[in-house]
Coordinates of C-alpha atoms in Angstrom, one line a residue:
Chain A
X1 CA -79.2 -46.0 95.2
X2 CA -77.7 -46.7 91.9
X3 CA -78.4 -43.4 90.2
X4 CA -74.6 -42.9 89.6
X5 CA -74.8 -45.9 87.2
X6 CA -75.7 -44.2 83.9
X7 CA -74.7 -46.8 81.3
X8 CA -76.9 -49.8 80.5
X9 CA -74.0 -52.3 79.8
X10 CA -72.3 -51.3 83.0
X11 CA -75.5 -51.9 84.9
X12 CA -75.9 -55.4 83.3
X13 CA -72.4 -56.3 84.1
X14 CA -72.9 -55.3 87.8
X15 CA -76.1 -57.4 87.8
X16 CA -74.1 -60.3 86.4
X17 CA -71.6 -60.0 89.2
X18 CA -74.5 -59.8 91.7
X19 CA -73.3 -56.3 92.7
X20 CA -76.8 -54.8 92.1
X21 CA -80.2 -55.7 93.5
X22 CA -83.3 -53.5 93.1
X23 CA -82.9 -51.7 89.7
X24 CA -85.3 -48.8 90.5
X25 CA -83.5 -45.6 89.5
X26 CA -80.6 -47.4 87.8
X27 CA -79.4 -46.0 84.4
X28 CA -82.2 -43.4 84.0
X29 CA -83.5 -43.1 80.4
X30 CA -83.0 -46.8 79.6
X31 CA -86.1 -49.0 79.5
X32 CA -86.1 -51.8 82.1
X33 CA -87.6 -55.2 81.3
X34 CA -89.5 -58.0 83.2
X35 CA -88.6 -61.6 82.2
X36 CA -90.5 -64.7 81.4
X37 CA -88.8 -67.8 80.2
X38 CA -90.8 -70.8 78.9
X39 CA -90.2 -74.2 77.2
X40 CA -90.1 -73.6 73.5
X41 CA -93.4 -75.5 72.8
X42 CA -95.3 -72.7 74.6
X43 CA -93.3 -69.8 73.0
X44 CA -95.6 -69.2 70.0
X45 CA -98.7 -69.2 72.2
X46 CA -97.1 -66.8 74.7
X47 CA -95.9 -64.6 71.9
X48 CA -99.4 -64.4 70.6
X49 CA -100.7 -63.6 74.2
X50 CA -98.3 -60.6 74.2
X51 CA -99.4 -59.5 70.7
X52 CA -103.1 -59.7 71.7
X53 CA -102.6 -58.0 75.1
X54 CA -99.8 -55.5 74.4
X55 CA -100.9 -53.1 77.2
X56 CA -100.3 -55.4 80.1
X57 CA -97.7 -57.5 78.2
X58 CA -95.7 -55.2 76.0
X59 CA -92.7 -57.0 74.3
X60 CA -89.3 -55.3 74.3
X61 CA -87.4 -58.3 73.0
X62 CA -87.4 -62.1 72.6
X63 CA -84.5 -64.5 72.5
X64 CA -83.6 -65.1 68.9
X65 CA -83.4 -68.9 68.8
X66 CA -84.6 -71.5 71.4
X67 CA -81.8 -72.3 73.8
X68 CA -79.7 -69.4 72.8
X69 CA -79.3 -67.2 75.9
X70 CA -77.1 -64.6 74.4
X71 CA -78.9 -62.9 71.6
X72 CA -82.1 -60.9 71.6
X73 CA -84.1 -59.7 68.7
X74 CA -84.6 -56.9 67.7
X75 CA -80.9 -56.2 68.2
X76 CA -81.6 -52.6 69.4
X77 CA -82.9 -54.1 72.6
X78 CA -79.5 -55.4 73.6
X79 CA -76.7 -54.0 71.5
X80 CA -73.7 -55.5 73.3
X81 CA -72.5 -58.9 72.2
X82 CA -71.5 -59.6 75.8
X83 CA -75.0 -60.5 77.0
X84 CA -76.5 -63.4 78.8
X85 CA -80.2 -63.6 79.8
X86 CA -79.3 -66.2 82.4
X87 CA -77.0 -63.8 84.4
X88 CA -77.8 -60.2 83.5
X89 CA -80.8 -59.8 85.7
X90 CA -80.0 -59.2 89.4
X91 CA -82.1 -62.1 90.5
X92 CA -84.5 -64.8 89.2
X93 CA -87.4 -67.0 90.2
X94 CA -88.0 -70.6 89.3
X95 CA -91.6 -71.8 88.9
X96 CA -92.9 -75.4 88.5
X97 CA -96.6 -76.0 87.8
X98 CA -97.3 -72.3 88.5
X99 CA -95.6 -72.4 91.9
X100 CA -92.6 -70.3 92.9
X101 CA -90.2 -73.1 94.1
X102 CA -86.8 -71.3 94.1
X103 CA -85.0 -67.9 93.8
X104 CA -81.5 -67.6 92.5
X105 CA -78.8 -65.3 91.3
X106 CA -78.5 -66.9 87.8
X107 CA -80.1 -69.5 85.6
X108 CA -76.9 -71.1 84.3
X109 CA -77.8 -74.6 85.6
X110 CA -81.5 -74.3 85.0
X111 CA -81.7 -73.0 81.5
X112 CA -81.9 -75.7 78.7
X113 CA -81.6 -75.8 75.0
X114 CA -85.4 -75.7 74.9
X115 CA -86.0 -72.4 76.7
X116 CA -87.2 -69.1 75.1
X117 CA -87.0 -65.8 77.0
X118 CA -89.4 -62.8 76.7
X119 CA -88.5 -59.3 77.8
X120 CA -91.6 -57.3 78.8
X121 CA -91.8 -53.6 79.4
X122 CA -91.9 -52.2 83.0
X123 CA -93.5 -49.1 84.4
X124 CA -90.2 -47.9 86.0
X125 CA -89.6 -46.1 82.7
X126 CA -92.8 -43.9 82.8
X127 CA -92.3 -43.2 86.6
X128 CA -89.1 -41.4 85.7
X129 CA -91.0 -39.3 83.3
X130 CA -93.8 -38.5 85.9
X131 CA -91.1 -37.5 88.4
X132 CA -89.4 -35.2 85.9
X133 CA -92.8 -33.6 85.2
X134 CA -93.3 -32.9 88.9
X135 CA -95.9 -35.6 89.3
X136 CA -94.0 -38.2 91.3
X137 CA -95.9 -41.5 92.1
X138 CA -96.9 -41.6 95.7
X139 CA -95.1 -44.9 96.4
X140 CA -91.8 -43.3 95.3
X141 CA -92.2 -40.5 97.8
X142 CA -93.2 -42.8 100.7
X143 CA -90.7 -45.6 99.9
X144 CA -93.5 -48.2 99.6
X145 CA -94.3 -50.8 96.9
X146 CA -96.9 -49.7 94.4
X147 CA -100.4 -51.0 95.1
X148 CA -101.6 -53.6 92.6
X149 CA -105.0 -55.2 92.2
X150 CA -106.7 -58.0 90.3
X151 CA -109.1 -56.3 87.9
X152 CA -112.0 -57.7 85.9
X153 CA -110.4 -57.0 82.5
X154 CA -109.9 -60.4 80.9
X155 CA -106.6 -61.3 79.1
X156 CA -107.6 -62.2 75.6
X157 CA -106.8 -65.9 75.3
X158 CA -104.0 -67.3 73.1
X159 CA -103.4 -71.0 72.7
X160 CA -102.7 -72.7 76.1
X161 CA -103.1 -69.3 77.8
X162 CA -106.8 -69.1 78.3
X163 CA -107.3 -67.6 81.8
X164 CA -106.4 -64.7 84.0
X165 CA -107.3 -61.0 84.3
X166 CA -105.2 -57.9 84.0
X167 CA -103.3 -56.9 87.1
X168 CA -103.4 -53.1 87.5
X169 CA -101.1 -50.8 89.5
X170 CA -102.5 -47.7 91.1
X171 CA -101.1 -44.2 91.7
X172 CA -103.2 -41.5 93.4
X173 CA -103.5 -38.1 91.7
X174 CA -105.8 -35.1 91.8
X175 CA -108.5 -35.0 89.1
X176 CA -107.1 -31.9 87.5
X177 CA -103.7 -33.7 87.1
X178 CA -105.1 -36.7 85.3
X179 CA -105.0 -35.3 81.7
X180 CA -101.3 -34.4 82.1
X181 CA -100.6 -37.8 83.7
X182 CA -102.3 -39.5 80.7
X183 CA -100.4 -37.4 78.2
X184 CA -97.0 -38.1 79.8
X185 CA -97.5 -41.9 80.1
X186 CA -99.2 -42.2 76.7
X187 CA -95.9 -42.1 74.9
X188 CA -94.6 -45.0 76.9
X189 CA -96.5 -47.5 74.8
X190 CA -94.0 -50.3 75.3
X191 CA -94.1 -49.9 79.1
X192 CA -97.9 -50.0 79.5
X193 CA -98.7 -46.5 78.1
X194 CA -101.5 -44.4 79.5
X195 CA -103.9 -45.5 82.3
X196 CA -106.6 -48.0 81.7
X197 CA -109.1 -46.3 84.1
X198 CA -109.2 -43.5 86.7
X199 CA -111.3 -42.0 89.4
X200 CA -113.6 -43.8 91.8
X201 CA -115.9 -44.8 89.0
X202 CA -112.9 -46.2 87.2
X203 CA -112.1 -48.3 90.3
X204 CA -115.7 -49.6 90.3
X205 CA -115.5 -50.4 86.5
X206 CA -112.4 -52.5 87.2
X207 CA -114.2 -54.4 89.9
X208 CA -112.0 -52.9 92.7
X209 CA -114.2 -52.4 95.7
X210 CA -111.6 -51.3 98.3
X211 CA -108.4 -49.5 97.1
X212 CA -107.0 -49.8 100.6
X213 CA -106.7 -53.6 100.2
X214 CA -104.4 -54.2 97.3
X215 CA -103.8 -57.8 96.1
X216 CA -100.1 -57.2 95.8
X217 CA -97.8 -54.4 97.0
X218 CA -98.8 -51.9 99.7
X219 CA -101.8 -49.7 100.2
X220 CA -101.2 -46.1 99.2
X221 CA -102.0 -43.0 101.2
X222 CA -104.6 -40.7 99.5
X223 CA -104.2 -37.0 100.1
X224 CA -107.3 -34.6 100.2
X225 CA -109.2 -34.8 96.9
X226 CA -107.0 -37.4 95.2
X227 CA -108.5 -40.3 93.2
X228 CA -107.0 -43.6 92.0
X229 CA -105.4 -43.8 88.6
X230 CA -104.8 -47.4 87.2
X231 CA -102.3 -48.7 84.7
X232 CA -101.9 -52.2 83.3
X233 CA -99.1 -53.9 85.2
X234 CA -96.3 -56.2 84.2
X235 CA -97.2 -58.8 86.8
X236 CA -100.1 -59.8 84.4
X237 CA -98.0 -62.2 82.2
X238 CA -97.0 -64.1 85.3
X239 CA -100.7 -64.4 86.2
X240 CA -101.4 -65.8 82.7
X241 CA -98.7 -68.4 83.1
X242 CA -100.0 -69.3 86.6
X243 CA -103.5 -69.7 85.2
X244 CA -102.2 -72.0 82.4
X245 CA -100.0 -74.0 84.8
X246 CA -102.0 -77.2 84.5
X247 CA -101.2 -77.1 80.8
X248 CA -97.5 -76.4 81.2
X249 CA -94.8 -79.1 81.6
X250 CA -91.3 -78.1 82.6
X251 CA -89.7 -75.2 84.5
X252 CA -90.6 -71.6 83.9
X253 CA -88.4 -68.7 85.0
X254 CA -89.1 -65.1 85.8
X255 CA -87.2 -62.2 87.3
X256 CA -87.5 -61.5 91.0
X257 CA -89.9 -58.6 91.4
X258 CA -88.1 -55.2 91.3
X259 CA -85.0 -56.9 89.9
X260 CA -85.2 -55.9 86.2
X261 CA -83.0 -56.1 83.2
X262 CA -81.6 -52.7 82.0
X263 CA -82.1 -52.8 78.2
X264 CA -80.5 -50.6 75.5
X265 CA -83.9 -49.2 74.5
X266 CA -84.1 -45.6 75.6
X267 CA -87.0 -43.2 76.2
X268 CA -86.1 -41.7 72.8
X269 CA -86.9 -45.0 71.1
X270 CA -90.4 -44.9 72.5
X271 CA -92.1 -43.0 69.7
X272 CA -91.0 -45.5 67.1
X273 CA -91.1 -48.6 69.3
X274 CA -94.4 -50.5 69.0
X275 CA -95.0 -53.3 71.5
X276 CA -97.0 -55.3 68.9
X277 CA -94.2 -55.2 66.3
X278 CA -91.8 -57.6 68.1
Chain B
X1 CA -121.5 -63.5 43.8
X2 CA -118.2 -62.1 42.8
X3 CA -116.1 -65.3 43.2
X4 CA -115.0 -65.0 39.6
X5 CA -113.1 -61.9 40.6
X6 CA -109.8 -63.2 41.7
X7 CA -107.5 -60.1 41.5
X8 CA -107.4 -57.4 44.2
X9 CA -106.7 -54.5 41.8
X10 CA -109.5 -55.7 39.5
X11 CA -111.9 -55.8 42.5
X12 CA -110.9 -52.3 43.6
X13 CA -111.5 -50.9 40.1
X14 CA -114.9 -52.5 39.9
X15 CA -115.7 -50.9 43.3
X16 CA -114.5 -47.5 42.0
X17 CA -116.9 -47.8 39.1
X18 CA -119.7 -48.9 41.5
X19 CA -120.0 -52.2 39.8
X20 CA -119.6 -54.2 43.0
X21 CA -121.5 -54.0 46.3
X22 CA -121.1 -56.6 49.0
X23 CA -117.5 -57.8 48.9
X24 CA -118.1 -61.2 50.8
X25 CA -116.4 -63.9 48.7
X26 CA -114.7 -61.5 46.3
X27 CA -111.0 -62.1 45.5
X28 CA -110.5 -65.0 47.9
X29 CA -107.1 -65.1 49.7
X30 CA -106.9 -61.3 49.8
X31 CA -107.5 -59.6 53.2
X32 CA -110.4 -57.2 53.3
X33 CA -110.5 -54.0 55.3
X34 CA -112.9 -51.9 57.2
X35 CA -112.5 -48.1 56.9
X36 CA -112.4 -45.3 59.4
X37 CA -111.5 -41.7 58.3
X38 CA -110.9 -39.0 60.9
X39 CA -109.8 -35.3 61.1
X40 CA -106.0 -35.3 61.4
X41 CA -106.0 -33.9 65.0
X42 CA -107.6 -37.2 66.2
X43 CA -105.4 -39.5 64.1
X44 CA -102.6 -40.0 66.7
X45 CA -105.1 -40.9 69.4
X46 CA -107.0 -43.3 67.1
X47 CA -103.8 -44.9 66.0
X48 CA -102.9 -45.4 69.7
X49 CA -106.4 -46.9 70.3
X50 CA -105.7 -49.5 67.6
X51 CA -102.2 -50.3 69.0
X52 CA -103.7 -50.7 72.5
X53 CA -106.6 -52.8 71.3
X54 CA -105.2 -54.8 68.3
X55 CA -107.7 -57.7 68.6
X56 CA -110.9 -55.7 67.9
X57 CA -109.0 -52.9 65.9
X58 CA -106.2 -54.6 63.9
X59 CA -104.5 -52.2 61.6
X60 CA -103.8 -53.3 58.0
X61 CA -102.7 -49.8 56.8
X62 CA -102.9 -46.0 57.3
X63 CA -102.9 -43.2 54.8
X64 CA -99.3 -42.0 54.6
X65 CA -99.9 -38.2 54.9
X66 CA -102.9 -36.3 56.1
X67 CA -105.1 -35.3 53.1
X68 CA -103.3 -37.7 50.7
X69 CA -106.0 -40.2 49.6
X70 CA -103.8 -42.2 47.3
X71 CA -101.0 -43.7 49.3
X72 CA -101.1 -46.2 52.1
X73 CA -98.3 -47.3 54.4
X74 CA -97.0 -50.0 54.5
X75 CA -96.8 -50.2 50.8
X76 CA -97.6 -54.0 50.8
X77 CA -101.1 -53.1 51.8
X78 CA -101.9 -51.5 48.5
X79 CA -99.2 -52.1 45.9
X80 CA -100.9 -50.4 42.9
X81 CA -100.2 -46.7 42.3
X82 CA -103.7 -46.4 40.9
X83 CA -105.5 -46.3 44.2
X84 CA -107.9 -43.8 45.9
X85 CA -109.3 -44.4 49.4
X86 CA -112.2 -42.1 48.5
X87 CA -113.5 -44.3 45.7
X88 CA -112.1 -47.8 46.0
X89 CA -114.6 -49.0 48.6
X90 CA -118.0 -49.9 47.2
X91 CA -119.9 -47.6 49.5
X92 CA -119.3 -45.2 52.4
X93 CA -121.0 -43.7 55.4
X94 CA -120.7 -40.1 56.6
X95 CA -121.0 -39.5 60.4
X96 CA -121.4 -36.1 62.2
X97 CA -121.2 -36.0 66.0
X98 CA -121.4 -39.8 66.0
X99 CA -124.6 -39.9 63.9
X100 CA -124.9 -41.6 60.5
X101 CA -126.1 -38.7 58.4
X102 CA -125.4 -40.0 54.8
X103 CA -124.4 -42.9 52.6
X104 CA -122.6 -42.4 49.3
X105 CA -120.6 -44.1 46.6
X106 CA -117.5 -42.0 47.0
X107 CA -115.9 -39.5 49.3
X108 CA -114.6 -37.2 46.6
X109 CA -116.5 -34.1 47.7
X110 CA -116.4 -34.9 51.4
X111 CA -112.7 -35.7 51.9
X112 CA -110.5 -32.7 52.9
X113 CA -106.7 -32.0 53.2
X114 CA -107.2 -32.7 56.9
X115 CA -108.4 -36.3 56.7
X116 CA -106.5 -39.5 57.7
X117 CA -107.8 -43.0 56.8
X118 CA -107.3 -46.2 58.8
X119 CA -107.8 -49.7 57.2
X120 CA -108.8 -52.2 59.8
X121 CA -108.8 -56.0 59.4
X122 CA -112.1 -57.8 58.8
X123 CA -113.3 -61.3 59.7
X124 CA -114.2 -62.2 56.1
X125 CA -110.6 -63.5 55.8
X126 CA -110.8 -66.1 58.5
X127 CA -114.2 -67.2 57.4
X128 CA -112.8 -68.3 54.1
X129 CA -110.3 -70.4 56.1
X130 CA -113.0 -71.9 58.3
X131 CA -115.0 -72.8 55.2
X132 CA -112.0 -74.4 53.6
X133 CA -111.5 -76.5 56.8
X134 CA -115.1 -77.8 56.6
X135 CA -116.2 -75.6 59.5
X136 CA -118.4 -73.0 57.7
X137 CA -119.8 -70.2 59.8
X138 CA -123.6 -70.8 60.3
X139 CA -124.5 -67.4 58.8
X140 CA -122.8 -68.2 55.6
X141 CA -124.8 -71.4 55.2
X142 CA -128.1 -69.7 56.1
X143 CA -127.5 -66.5 54.2
X144 CA -128.0 -64.3 57.3
X145 CA -125.9 -61.5 58.8
X146 CA -123.5 -62.7 61.6
X147 CA -124.9 -62.1 65.1
X148 CA -123.0 -59.3 67.0
X149 CA -123.3 -58.3 70.7
X150 CA -122.1 -55.6 73.0
X151 CA -119.7 -57.3 75.4
X152 CA -118.4 -56.1 78.8
X153 CA -114.7 -56.1 77.7
X154 CA -113.6 -52.4 77.9
X155 CA -111.7 -50.8 75.1
X156 CA -108.5 -49.6 76.7
X157 CA -108.6 -45.8 76.4
X158 CA -106.3 -43.7 74.2
X159 CA -106.5 -39.9 74.2
X160 CA -110.0 -38.6 73.3
X161 CA -111.2 -42.2 72.9
X162 CA -112.1 -43.1 76.4
X163 CA -115.3 -45.1 76.1
X164 CA -117.0 -48.1 74.6
X165 CA -116.7 -51.9 75.0
X166 CA -115.7 -54.6 72.5
X167 CA -118.4 -55.7 70.0
X168 CA -118.1 -59.4 69.5
X169 CA -119.4 -61.6 66.6
X170 CA -120.7 -65.1 67.3
X171 CA -120.6 -68.4 65.3
X172 CA -122.1 -71.6 66.8
X173 CA -119.9 -74.7 66.9
X174 CA -119.9 -78.0 68.7
X175 CA -117.6 -78.2 71.8
X176 CA -115.3 -80.7 70.1
X177 CA -114.8 -78.4 67.1
X178 CA -113.6 -75.4 69.2
X179 CA -109.9 -76.3 69.5
X180 CA -109.7 -76.7 65.7
X181 CA -111.6 -73.4 65.2
X182 CA -109.2 -71.7 67.5
X183 CA -106.2 -73.1 65.7
X184 CA -107.4 -72.0 62.3
X185 CA -108.4 -68.5 63.2
X186 CA -105.3 -67.9 65.5
X187 CA -103.1 -67.3 62.5
X188 CA -105.4 -64.5 61.4
X189 CA -103.9 -62.1 63.9
X190 CA -104.6 -59.1 61.7
X191 CA -108.2 -60.0 61.2
X192 CA -109.2 -60.5 64.9
X193 CA -107.4 -63.8 65.4
X194 CA -108.7 -66.6 67.7
X195 CA -111.9 -66.3 69.7
X196 CA -112.1 -64.1 72.8
X197 CA -114.5 -66.5 74.6
X198 CA -116.5 -69.6 74.0
X199 CA -119.2 -71.8 75.5
X200 CA -122.2 -70.8 77.5
X201 CA -119.9 -69.8 80.4
X202 CA -118.0 -67.7 77.9
X203 CA -121.2 -65.9 77.0
X204 CA -121.9 -65.2 80.6
X205 CA -118.3 -63.9 81.1
X206 CA -118.9 -61.4 78.3
X207 CA -122.1 -60.3 79.9
X208 CA -124.3 -61.7 77.1
X209 CA -127.5 -63.0 78.7
X210 CA -129.5 -64.0 75.6
X211 CA -127.7 -65.1 72.5
X212 CA -131.0 -65.0 70.6
X213 CA -131.1 -61.3 70.9
X214 CA -128.0 -59.9 69.2
X215 CA -127.4 -56.1 69.3
X216 CA -126.5 -56.1 65.6
X217 CA -126.9 -58.5 62.7
X218 CA -129.3 -61.5 63.0
X219 CA -129.9 -64.2 65.6
X220 CA -128.2 -67.5 64.6
X221 CA -129.8 -71.0 64.7
X222 CA -128.1 -73.4 67.1
X223 CA -128.1 -77.1 66.2
X224 CA -128.1 -79.9 68.8
X225 CA -125.2 -79.6 71.2
X226 CA -123.7 -76.4 69.7
X227 CA -122.4 -73.6 71.9
X228 CA -121.5 -70.0 71.0
X229 CA -118.0 -69.0 70.0
X230 CA -117.2 -65.3 70.1
X231 CA -114.6 -63.2 68.2
X232 CA -113.7 -59.5 68.6
X233 CA -115.5 -57.6 65.8
X234 CA -114.5 -54.8 63.4
X235 CA -117.6 -52.8 64.4
X236 CA -115.8 -52.0 67.6
X237 CA -113.7 -49.0 66.3
X238 CA -116.9 -47.3 65.1
X239 CA -118.3 -47.8 68.7
X240 CA -115.2 -46.1 70.0
X241 CA -115.7 -43.2 67.7
X242 CA -119.4 -42.9 68.6
X243 CA -118.5 -43.0 72.3
X244 CA -116.0 -40.1 71.7
X245 CA -118.4 -38.1 69.4
X246 CA -118.9 -35.3 71.9
X247 CA -115.1 -34.7 71.7
X248 CA -114.9 -34.8 67.9
X249 CA -115.4 -31.9 65.6
X250 CA -115.7 -32.4 61.9
X251 CA -117.0 -35.2 59.7
X252 CA -116.0 -38.9 60.1
X253 CA -116.3 -41.4 57.4
X254 CA -116.5 -45.2 57.4
X255 CA -117.3 -48.0 54.9
X256 CA -120.9 -49.2 54.5
X257 CA -121.1 -52.5 56.5
X258 CA -120.3 -55.5 54.2
X259 CA -118.8 -53.1 51.6
X260 CA -115.1 -53.6 52.3
X261 CA -111.8 -52.7 50.6
X262 CA -109.9 -55.6 49.0
X263 CA -106.3 -55.0 50.0
X264 CA -103.1 -56.6 48.5
X265 CA -102.3 -58.3 51.8
X266 CA -102.8 -62.1 51.3
X267 CA -103.4 -64.9 53.7
X268 CA -99.8 -65.8 53.1
X269 CA -98.7 -62.5 54.7
X270 CA -100.6 -63.3 57.9
X271 CA -97.7 -65.1 59.7
X272 CA -95.4 -62.1 59.4
X273 CA -98.1 -59.4 59.6
X274 CA -98.5 -58.0 63.1
X275 CA -101.5 -55.7 63.7
X276 CA -99.5 -53.8 66.3
X277 CA -96.6 -53.0 63.9
X278 CA -98.4 -50.6 61.6

């Protein structure tokens, strides 16, 4: 894996040259970001959606001016002047009317003067912290994809984005580990923070009747006595865009799942970084 | 009513002298705030609760240092140096173990070196804007208290605050008025922003089976063709504190309903003011 890559700018340049794919474990300590790119006329509504739903949709940065692919605000998110949102993710997806129509290594041809990009926090960051605390997420140990479910928590509407529920990811833990797991992930406010629900009652409250049948990712193995712990998941903003697809003209872009941007935010910025301030 | 009081500091001084009660209509254009005061050891968790649930719990300001009743950050919230959070609301409530045990004109005797105060946005502000747009809330026309309901939207947990659902307020409008009502209130991000649900289907989605039986406030009269429109409500943070009462030692204070603080934030600050940034 890429754990020998320790610098965020180095990692972005490798992505630009398509020499990196899955970014899990790359440049530990740097926060990784999901991408969503929309035509400018929907940008204010999507920004509002993130501010109103900061737990599933925590903002790490936004392109500063419509059409400008090279600068992100706030500037602490990407400090280098040598940056391009159209190339510095390892891989991208193209959506039309809510449907995934293409995957590609860059957005150079597809990006227009009218596009605005949003960088959204990703749970890779708090997984590092859980591992460091001796509480590794099961899917990391088994080499599977985290289990994700459609929950019944509604996204609070914002402008054209009026539908969709939270997607939640699930990691099994023993009941006596939950308070520590909550404490560790709480600080990661800009990457979903602490769990939204836990335990078998928590699953029921979220409307999840069978944890062995995730809606995305892979079912996780429970060991003796373990219960599910659920976090808000960064797939949620894509669900919001899908739900609004009949109201959206023009192409929408996102990252390819697992293929994130390495930002210059570090885990040391987390205490002061508030997802609702961007 | 107090509509001849146009200045925020003048209004606060009248409250301090107990010459003002209900603050509806006082100092139009200035944002009014709900209060919640907690022992310092719960302050970080409550702050997190607000950041994770900014629509029902939008922060307008926080006391700067535990025990200091006289300064609020950010400083734009209260610009005057002659301020005291213990006196400048018209009336206060005292809670012990989640129970309302006393109401009083000031908190001078009750406040300790260990208390932290949170100022939370209130919907009085967007009601002014709805009136100005010719869309007056029904309860203002009928002189009743807005209807409020327990919804099924869960508050996302934060530390000791692990229970409770959103409280929503309801105002009847005709279906063709809803987009305009959404637009007007959307800007008021720090005072609950746009509705969370609307229409009879919206009521059902929130788990509200009978709009004529509100859980708080008074039932509202529907005119021909009108449907319910629901906003997140500032009573929610009190519900969160009640739900956590078995985990909370020490006294908790709040404002008396309808008896708000007039802040120095104005409706012109709304565009730049983000509830998740404080």
